[in-house]
CSV table of C-alpha atoms in Angstrom, one decimal:
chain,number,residue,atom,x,y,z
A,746,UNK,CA,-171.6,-165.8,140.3
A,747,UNK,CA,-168.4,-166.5,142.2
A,748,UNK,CA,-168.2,-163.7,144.4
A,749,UNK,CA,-170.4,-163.8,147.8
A,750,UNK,CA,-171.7,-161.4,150.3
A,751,UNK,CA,-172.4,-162.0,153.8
A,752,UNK,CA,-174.5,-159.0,154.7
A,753,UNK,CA,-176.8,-159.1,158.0
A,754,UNK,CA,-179.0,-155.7,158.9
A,755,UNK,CA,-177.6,-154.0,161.9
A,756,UNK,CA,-178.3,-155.7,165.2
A,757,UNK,CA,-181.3,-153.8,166.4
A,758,UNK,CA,-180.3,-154.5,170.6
A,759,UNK,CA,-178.8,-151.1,170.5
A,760,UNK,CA,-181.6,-148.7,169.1
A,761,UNK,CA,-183.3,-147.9,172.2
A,762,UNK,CA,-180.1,-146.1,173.6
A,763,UNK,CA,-179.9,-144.8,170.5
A,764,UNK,CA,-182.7,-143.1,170.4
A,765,UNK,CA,-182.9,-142.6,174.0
A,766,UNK,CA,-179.9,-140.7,173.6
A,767,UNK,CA,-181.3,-138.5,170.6
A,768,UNK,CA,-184.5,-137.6,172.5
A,769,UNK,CA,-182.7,-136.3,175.5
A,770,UNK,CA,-180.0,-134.1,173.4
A,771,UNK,CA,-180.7,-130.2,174.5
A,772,UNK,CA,-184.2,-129.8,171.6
A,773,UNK,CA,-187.7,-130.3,171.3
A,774,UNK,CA,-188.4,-133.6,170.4
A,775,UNK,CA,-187.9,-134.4,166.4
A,776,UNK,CA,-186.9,-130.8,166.1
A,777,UNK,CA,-184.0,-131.8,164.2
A,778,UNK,CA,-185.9,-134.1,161.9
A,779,UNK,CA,-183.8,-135.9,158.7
A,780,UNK,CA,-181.0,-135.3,161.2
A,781,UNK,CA,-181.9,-137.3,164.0
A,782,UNK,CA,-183.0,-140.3,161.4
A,783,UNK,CA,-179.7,-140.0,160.0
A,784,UNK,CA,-178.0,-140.4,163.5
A,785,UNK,CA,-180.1,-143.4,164.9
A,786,UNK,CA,-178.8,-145.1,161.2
A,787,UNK,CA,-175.8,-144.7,161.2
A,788,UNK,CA,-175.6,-145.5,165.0
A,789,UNK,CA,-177.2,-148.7,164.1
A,790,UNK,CA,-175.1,-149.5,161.9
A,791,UNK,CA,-171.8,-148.8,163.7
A,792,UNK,CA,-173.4,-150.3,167.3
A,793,UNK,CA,-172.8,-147.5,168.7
A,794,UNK,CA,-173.8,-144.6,170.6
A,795,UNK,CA,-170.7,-142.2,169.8
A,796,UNK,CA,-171.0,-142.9,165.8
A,797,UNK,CA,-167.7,-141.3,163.6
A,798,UNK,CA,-167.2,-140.8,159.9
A,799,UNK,CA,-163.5,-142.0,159.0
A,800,UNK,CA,-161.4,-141.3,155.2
A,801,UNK,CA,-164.5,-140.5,153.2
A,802,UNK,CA,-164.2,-142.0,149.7
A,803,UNK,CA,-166.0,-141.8,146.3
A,804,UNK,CA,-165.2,-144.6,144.3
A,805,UNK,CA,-165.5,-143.5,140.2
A,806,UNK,CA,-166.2,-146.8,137.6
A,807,UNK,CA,-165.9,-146.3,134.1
A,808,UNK,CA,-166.9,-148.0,131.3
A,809,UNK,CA,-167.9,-147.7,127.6
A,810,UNK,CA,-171.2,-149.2,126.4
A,811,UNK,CA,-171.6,-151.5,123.4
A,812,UNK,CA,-175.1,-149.8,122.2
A,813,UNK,CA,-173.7,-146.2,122.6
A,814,UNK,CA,-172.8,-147.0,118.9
A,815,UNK,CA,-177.0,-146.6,118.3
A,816,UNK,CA,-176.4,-142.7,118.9
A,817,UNK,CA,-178.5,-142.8,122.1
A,818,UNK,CA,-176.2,-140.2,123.7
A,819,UNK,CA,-175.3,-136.8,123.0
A,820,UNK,CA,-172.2,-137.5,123.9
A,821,UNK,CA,-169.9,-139.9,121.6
A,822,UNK,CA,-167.8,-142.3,123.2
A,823,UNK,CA,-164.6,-140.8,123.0
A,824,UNK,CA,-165.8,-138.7,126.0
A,825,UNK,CA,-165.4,-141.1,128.3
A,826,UNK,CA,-161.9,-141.2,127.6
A,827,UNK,CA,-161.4,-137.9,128.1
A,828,UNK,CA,-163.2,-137.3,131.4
A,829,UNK,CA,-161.2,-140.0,133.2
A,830,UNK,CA,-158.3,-137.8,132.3
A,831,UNK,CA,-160.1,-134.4,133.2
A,832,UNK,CA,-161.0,-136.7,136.5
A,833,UNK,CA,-156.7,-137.2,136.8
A,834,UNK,CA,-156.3,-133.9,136.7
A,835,UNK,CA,-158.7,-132.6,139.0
A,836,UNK,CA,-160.8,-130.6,137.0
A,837,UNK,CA,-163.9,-132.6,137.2
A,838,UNK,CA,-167.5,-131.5,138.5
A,839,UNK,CA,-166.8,-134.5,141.5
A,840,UNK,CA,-163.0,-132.8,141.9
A,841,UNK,CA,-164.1,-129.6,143.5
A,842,UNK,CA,-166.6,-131.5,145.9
A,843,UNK,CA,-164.4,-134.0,147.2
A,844,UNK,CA,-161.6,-131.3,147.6
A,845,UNK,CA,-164.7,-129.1,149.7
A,846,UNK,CA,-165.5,-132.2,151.4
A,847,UNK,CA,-162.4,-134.0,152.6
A,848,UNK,CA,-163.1,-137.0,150.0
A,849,UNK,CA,-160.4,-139.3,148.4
A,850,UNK,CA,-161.5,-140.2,144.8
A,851,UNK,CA,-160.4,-143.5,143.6
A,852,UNK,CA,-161.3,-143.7,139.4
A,853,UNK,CA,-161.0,-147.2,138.2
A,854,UNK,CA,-161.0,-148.0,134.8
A,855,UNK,CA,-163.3,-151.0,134.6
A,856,UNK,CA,-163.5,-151.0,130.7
A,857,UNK,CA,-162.7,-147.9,129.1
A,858,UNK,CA,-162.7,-148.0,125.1
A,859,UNK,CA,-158.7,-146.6,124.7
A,860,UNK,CA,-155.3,-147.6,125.9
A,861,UNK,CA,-154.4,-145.7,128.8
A,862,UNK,CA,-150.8,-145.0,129.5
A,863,UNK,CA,-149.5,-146.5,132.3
A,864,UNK,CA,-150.8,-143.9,135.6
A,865,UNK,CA,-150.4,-144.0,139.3
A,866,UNK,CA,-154.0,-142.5,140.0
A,867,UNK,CA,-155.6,-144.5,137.6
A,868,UNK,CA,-156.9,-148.4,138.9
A,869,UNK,CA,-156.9,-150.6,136.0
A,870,UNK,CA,-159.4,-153.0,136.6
A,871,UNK,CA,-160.2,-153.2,132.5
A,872,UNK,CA,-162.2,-155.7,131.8
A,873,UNK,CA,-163.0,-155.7,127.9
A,874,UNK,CA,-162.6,-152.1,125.8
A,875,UNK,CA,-166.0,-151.7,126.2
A,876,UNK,CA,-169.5,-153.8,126.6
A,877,UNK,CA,-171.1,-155.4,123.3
A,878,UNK,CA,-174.0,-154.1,121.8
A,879,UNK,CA,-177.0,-155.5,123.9
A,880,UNK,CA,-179.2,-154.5,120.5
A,881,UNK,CA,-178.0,-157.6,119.2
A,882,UNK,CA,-175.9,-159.6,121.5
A,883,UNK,CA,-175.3,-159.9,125.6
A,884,UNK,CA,-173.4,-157.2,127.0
A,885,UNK,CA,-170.8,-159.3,128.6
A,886,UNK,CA,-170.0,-163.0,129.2
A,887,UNK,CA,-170.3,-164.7,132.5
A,888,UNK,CA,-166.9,-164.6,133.1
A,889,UNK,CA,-166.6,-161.1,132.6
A,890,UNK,CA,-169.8,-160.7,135.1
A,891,UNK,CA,-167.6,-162.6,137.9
A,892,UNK,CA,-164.6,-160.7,137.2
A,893,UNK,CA,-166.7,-157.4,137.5
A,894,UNK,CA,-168.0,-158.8,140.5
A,895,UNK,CA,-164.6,-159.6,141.7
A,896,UNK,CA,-163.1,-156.2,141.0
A,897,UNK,CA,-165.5,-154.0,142.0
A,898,UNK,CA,-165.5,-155.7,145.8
A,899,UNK,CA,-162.0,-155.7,145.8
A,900,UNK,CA,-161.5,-151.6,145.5
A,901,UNK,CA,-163.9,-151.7,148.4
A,902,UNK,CA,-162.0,-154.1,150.4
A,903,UNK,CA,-159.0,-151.5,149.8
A,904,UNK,CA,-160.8,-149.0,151.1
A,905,UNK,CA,-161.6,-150.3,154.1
A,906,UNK,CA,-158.1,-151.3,155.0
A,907,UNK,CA,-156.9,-147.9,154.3
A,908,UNK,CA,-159.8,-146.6,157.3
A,909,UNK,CA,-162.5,-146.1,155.1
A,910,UNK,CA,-166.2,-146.3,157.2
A,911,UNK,CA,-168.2,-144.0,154.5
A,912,UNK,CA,-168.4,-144.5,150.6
A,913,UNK,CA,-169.9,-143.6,148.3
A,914,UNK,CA,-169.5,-144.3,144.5
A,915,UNK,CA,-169.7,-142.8,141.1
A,916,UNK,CA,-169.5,-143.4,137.3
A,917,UNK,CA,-168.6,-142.5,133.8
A,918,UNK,CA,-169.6,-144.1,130.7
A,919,UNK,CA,-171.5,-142.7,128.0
A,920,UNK,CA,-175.2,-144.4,127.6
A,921,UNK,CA,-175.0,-146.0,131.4
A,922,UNK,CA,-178.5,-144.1,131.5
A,923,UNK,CA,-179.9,-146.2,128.7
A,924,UNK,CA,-178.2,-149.2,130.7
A,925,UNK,CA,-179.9,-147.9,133.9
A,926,UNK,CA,-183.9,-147.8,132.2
A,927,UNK,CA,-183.0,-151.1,131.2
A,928,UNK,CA,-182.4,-152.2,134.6
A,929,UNK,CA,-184.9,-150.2,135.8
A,930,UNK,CA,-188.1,-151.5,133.9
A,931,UNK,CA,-187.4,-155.2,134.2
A,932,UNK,CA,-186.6,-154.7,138.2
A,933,UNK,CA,-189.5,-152.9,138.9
A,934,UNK,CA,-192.1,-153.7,136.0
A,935,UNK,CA,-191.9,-149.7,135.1
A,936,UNK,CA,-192.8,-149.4,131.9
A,937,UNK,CA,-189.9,-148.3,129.7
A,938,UNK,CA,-191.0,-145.0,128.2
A,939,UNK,CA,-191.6,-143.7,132.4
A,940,UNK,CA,-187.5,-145.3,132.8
A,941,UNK,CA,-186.1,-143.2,130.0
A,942,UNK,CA,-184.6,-139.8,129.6
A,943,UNK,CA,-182.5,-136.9,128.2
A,944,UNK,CA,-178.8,-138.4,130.1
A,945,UNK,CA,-176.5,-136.4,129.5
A,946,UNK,CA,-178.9,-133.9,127.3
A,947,UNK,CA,-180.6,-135.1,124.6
A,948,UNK,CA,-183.7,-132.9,122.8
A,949,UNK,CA,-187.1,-134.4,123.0
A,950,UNK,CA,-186.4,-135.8,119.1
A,951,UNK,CA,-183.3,-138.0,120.9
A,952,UNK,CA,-185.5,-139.5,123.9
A,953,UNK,CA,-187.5,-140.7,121.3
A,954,UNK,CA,-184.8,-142.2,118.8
A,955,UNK,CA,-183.0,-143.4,122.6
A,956,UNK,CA,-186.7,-144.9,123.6
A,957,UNK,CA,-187.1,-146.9,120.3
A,958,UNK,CA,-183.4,-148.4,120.3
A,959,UNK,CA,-184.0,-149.8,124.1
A,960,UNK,CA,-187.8,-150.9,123.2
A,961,UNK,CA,-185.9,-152.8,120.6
A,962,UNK,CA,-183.0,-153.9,122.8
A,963,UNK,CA,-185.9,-155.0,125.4
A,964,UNK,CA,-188.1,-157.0,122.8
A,965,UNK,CA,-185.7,-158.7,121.6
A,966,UNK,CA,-184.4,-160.1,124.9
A,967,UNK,CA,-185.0,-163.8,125.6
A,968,UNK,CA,-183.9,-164.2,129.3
A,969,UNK,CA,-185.7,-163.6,132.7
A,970,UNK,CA,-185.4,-160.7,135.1
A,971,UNK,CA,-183.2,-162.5,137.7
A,972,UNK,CA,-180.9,-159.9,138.7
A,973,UNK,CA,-177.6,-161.3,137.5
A,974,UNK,CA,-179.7,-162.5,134.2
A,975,UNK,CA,-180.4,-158.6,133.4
A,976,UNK,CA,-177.2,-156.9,134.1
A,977,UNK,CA,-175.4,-159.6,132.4
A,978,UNK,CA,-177.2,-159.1,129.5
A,979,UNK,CA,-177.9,-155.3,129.7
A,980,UNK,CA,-174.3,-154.4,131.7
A,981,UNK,CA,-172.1,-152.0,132.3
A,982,UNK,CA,-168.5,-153.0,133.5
A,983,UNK,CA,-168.6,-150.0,135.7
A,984,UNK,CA,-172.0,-150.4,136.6
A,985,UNK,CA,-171.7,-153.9,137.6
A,986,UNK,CA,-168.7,-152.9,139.6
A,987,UNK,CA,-170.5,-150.3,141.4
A,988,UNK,CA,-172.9,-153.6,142.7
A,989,UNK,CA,-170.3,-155.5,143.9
A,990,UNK,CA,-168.9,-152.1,145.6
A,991,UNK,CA,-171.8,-151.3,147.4
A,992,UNK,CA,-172.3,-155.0,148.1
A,993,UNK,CA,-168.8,-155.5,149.5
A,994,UNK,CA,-169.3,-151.9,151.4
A,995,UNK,CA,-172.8,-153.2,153.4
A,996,UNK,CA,-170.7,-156.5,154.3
A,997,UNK,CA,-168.5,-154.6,155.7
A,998,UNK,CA,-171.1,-152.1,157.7
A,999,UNK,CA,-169.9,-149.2,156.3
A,1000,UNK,CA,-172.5,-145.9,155.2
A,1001,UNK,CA,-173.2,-146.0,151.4
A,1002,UNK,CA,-174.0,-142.4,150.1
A,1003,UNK,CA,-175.9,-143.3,147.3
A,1004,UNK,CA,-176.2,-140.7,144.1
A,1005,UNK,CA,-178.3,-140.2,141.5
A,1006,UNK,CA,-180.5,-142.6,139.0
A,1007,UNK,CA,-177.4,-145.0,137.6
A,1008,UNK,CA,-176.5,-145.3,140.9
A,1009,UNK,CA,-179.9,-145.4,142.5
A,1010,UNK,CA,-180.1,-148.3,139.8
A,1011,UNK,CA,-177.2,-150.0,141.0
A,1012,UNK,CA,-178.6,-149.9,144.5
A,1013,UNK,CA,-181.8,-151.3,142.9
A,1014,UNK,CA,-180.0,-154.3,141.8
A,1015,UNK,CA,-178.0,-155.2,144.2
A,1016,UNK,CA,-181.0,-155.3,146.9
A,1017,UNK,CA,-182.3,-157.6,144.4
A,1018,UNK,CA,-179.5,-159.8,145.4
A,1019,UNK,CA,-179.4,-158.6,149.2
A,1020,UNK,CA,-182.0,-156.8,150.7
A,1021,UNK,CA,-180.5,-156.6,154.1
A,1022,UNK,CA,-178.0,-154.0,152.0
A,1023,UNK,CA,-180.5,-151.3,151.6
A,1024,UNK,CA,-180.0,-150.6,155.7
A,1025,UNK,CA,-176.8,-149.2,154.3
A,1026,UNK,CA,-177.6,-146.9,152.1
A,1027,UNK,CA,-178.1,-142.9,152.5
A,1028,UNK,CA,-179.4,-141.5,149.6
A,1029,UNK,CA,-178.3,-138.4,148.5
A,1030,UNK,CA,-180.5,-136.5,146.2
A,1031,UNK,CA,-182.9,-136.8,143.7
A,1032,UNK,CA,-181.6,-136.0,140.3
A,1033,UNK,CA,-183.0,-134.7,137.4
A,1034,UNK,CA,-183.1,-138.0,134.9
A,1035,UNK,CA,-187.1,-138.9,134.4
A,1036,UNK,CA,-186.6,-142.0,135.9
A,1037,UNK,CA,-185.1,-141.0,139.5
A,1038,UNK,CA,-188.0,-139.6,141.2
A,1039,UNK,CA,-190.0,-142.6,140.0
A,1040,UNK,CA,-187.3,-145.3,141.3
A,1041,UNK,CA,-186.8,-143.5,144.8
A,1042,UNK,CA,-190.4,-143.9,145.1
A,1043,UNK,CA,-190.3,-147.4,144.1
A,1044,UNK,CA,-188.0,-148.2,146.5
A,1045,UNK,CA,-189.5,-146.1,149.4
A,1046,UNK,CA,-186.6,-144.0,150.1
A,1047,UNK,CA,-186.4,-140.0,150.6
A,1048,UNK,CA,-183.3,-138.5,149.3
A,1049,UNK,CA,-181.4,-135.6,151.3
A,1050,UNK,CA,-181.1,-133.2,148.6
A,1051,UNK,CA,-183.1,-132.2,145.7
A,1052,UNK,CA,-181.2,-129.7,143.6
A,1053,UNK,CA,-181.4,-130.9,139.9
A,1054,UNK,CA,-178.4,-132.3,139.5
A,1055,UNK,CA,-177.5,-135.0,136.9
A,1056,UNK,CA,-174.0,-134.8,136.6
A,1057,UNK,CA,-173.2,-138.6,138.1
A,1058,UNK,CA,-169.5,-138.8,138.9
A,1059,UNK,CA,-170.8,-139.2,142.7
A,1060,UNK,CA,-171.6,-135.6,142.5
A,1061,UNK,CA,-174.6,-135.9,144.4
A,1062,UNK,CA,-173.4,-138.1,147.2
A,1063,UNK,CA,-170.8,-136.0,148.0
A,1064,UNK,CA,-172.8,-132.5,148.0
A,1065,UNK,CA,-175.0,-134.4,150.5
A,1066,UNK,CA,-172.2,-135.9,152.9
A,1067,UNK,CA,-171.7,-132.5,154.9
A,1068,UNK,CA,-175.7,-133.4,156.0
A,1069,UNK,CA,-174.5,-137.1,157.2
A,1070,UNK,CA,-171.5,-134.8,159.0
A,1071,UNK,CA,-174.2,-132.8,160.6
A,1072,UNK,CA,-176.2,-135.9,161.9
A,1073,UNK,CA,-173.0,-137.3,163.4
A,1074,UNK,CA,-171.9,-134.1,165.1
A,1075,UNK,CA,-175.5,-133.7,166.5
A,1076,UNK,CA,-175.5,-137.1,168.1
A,1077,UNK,CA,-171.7,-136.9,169.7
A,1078,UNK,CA,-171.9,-132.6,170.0
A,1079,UNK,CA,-175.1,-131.7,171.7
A,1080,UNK,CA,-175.6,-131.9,175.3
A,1081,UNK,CA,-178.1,-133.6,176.7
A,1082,UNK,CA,-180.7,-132.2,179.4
A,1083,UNK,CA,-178.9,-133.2,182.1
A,1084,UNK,CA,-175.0,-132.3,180.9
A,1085,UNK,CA,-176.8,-129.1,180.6
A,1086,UNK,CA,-179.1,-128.7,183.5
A,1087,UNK,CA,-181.8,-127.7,181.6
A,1088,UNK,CA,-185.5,-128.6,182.2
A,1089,UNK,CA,-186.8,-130.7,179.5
A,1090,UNK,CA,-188.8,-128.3,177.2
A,1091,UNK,CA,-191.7,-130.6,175.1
């Protein structure tokens, strides 16, 4: 791979005035719980004691997926397609959120099966009309893994320079949740069937016909479970884009809202490549694809929200950001013990 990170975890100097600071804020003691854990992270990883969220974005990757022509989706591939345009024209499940939330949403096409028409909003980053069919053949070449390296770091570097300090990211391709058991079981040495479920809403009789195609896909794969090895050969263009995003975002020490199990996936891949990136993330909720619960676990990480969601898009990430909001206004907003002259009360 071309394309390299420098990530370092947040100097740790700082995090007794941190917490110093959180302790003496006008409350018993931990009374604010996910709130105050929330405040001493993200003041670790801005150095400072008066932390600020600036130009929230959600970055949306899409792609089309080689094996979605095995039928492992209720959704056929033309869908895509048409939710990047129901994306343009704000009518998304991800629109309404970032409107409620103050979020920017940038929707790159990283290698979307159709010819779009030439469209301001739309980032054409496209790769390849599509992934190949990992059933038979690698999902992309190396080449096309550095490019999607390249890209997907690059729409972070954009965001940054236009004030960005929180991000969070999103994606659309139909069968990505197939991709993401993939990725999952030869990560993590989950077994398979506990990696796979319904996407976007398959019956119990299509998690079975999905779990036999991937058991396939999986036997018949010859390489190792390096990182790069496995989402070469089981990728995503948006996917691997979403990687190089968060990775770019982390060297850059900005928050990463995380969302739900691709991107949870993503996240699980990339600290493959860097751990020092999972200091970064936030995760946002725990979604309702089998294999979410048993990744967060996995990773040791406790999710904000819990509300069922398995829309992807971001979706989650963004619900979850007013909490972030909260945990910054706590930290700069409250008054301490002494601002207030009140006796300390634990």
């Amino acid at each position: 791979m071309n394309t390299q990170f420098h990530i370092t975890r947040p100097d740790r100097a700082i995090e007794p005035a941190l917490r110093d600071k959180i302790e003496n804020l006008t409350k018993p003691k931990g009374s604010l719980g996910q709130l105050e854990e929330l405040a001493l992270q993200v003041g670790l990883i801005q150095q400072t004691l008066e932390p600020a969220l600036r130009h929230p974005v959600n970055v949306i990757y899409a792609a089309d997926h080689g094996i979605a022509d095995e039928g492992i989706s209720k959704s056929p591939k033309e869908v895509t397609r048409q939710v990047v345009f129901n994306f343009l024209n704000g009518g998304a499940g991800i629109c309404f959120l970032a409107r409620q939330h103050g979020f920017e949403i940038k929707i790159v096409d990283s290698g979307v099966d159709y010819d779009f028409p030439p469209i301001p909003q739309l980032i054409d980053r496209k790769i390849r009309k599509g992934t190949r069919n990992y059933l038979y053949e690698p999902a992309m070449t190396e080449e096309e893994l550095d490019l999607a390296f390249q890209y997907g770091a690059g729409i972070v570097s954009d965001c940054y320079r236009e004030g960005c300090n929180v991000i969070s990211f999103g994606e659309m391709g139909v069968a990505n949740t197939a991709t993401s058991s993939l990725w999952m079981t030869c990560l993590t040495g989950i077994p398979l069937i506990d990696c796979v479920g319904a996407g976007s809403g398959l019956d119990a009789e299509g998690v079975r016909h999905k779990y036999e195609v991937l058991k396939q896909a999986f036997g018949r794969y010859e390489g190792d479970r390096r990182p790069l090895a496995v989402a070469r050969h089981f990728g995503g263009y948006e996917m691997v884009m979403a990687v190089a995003g968060m990775l770019r975002a982390a060297e850059l020490k900005m928050v990463i809202l995380v969302d739900g199990f691709i991107m949870t996936n993503c996240v699980l891949l990339a600290s493959r490549l860097y751990p020092e990136m999972l200091e970064y993330c936030v995760f946002g909720h725990r979604g309702d694809e089998a294999g979410h619960k048993r990744l967060l676990t996995y990773l040791g990480v406790r999710p904000l929200l819990s509300l069922g969601l398995r829309l992807g898009e971001g979706s989650g990430a963004v619900c979850a950001y007013p909490i972030l909001d909260s945990a910054v206004r706590m930290i700069n907003e409250m008054h301490t013990f002494q601002q207030a002259a009140i006796t300390k009360y634990f």
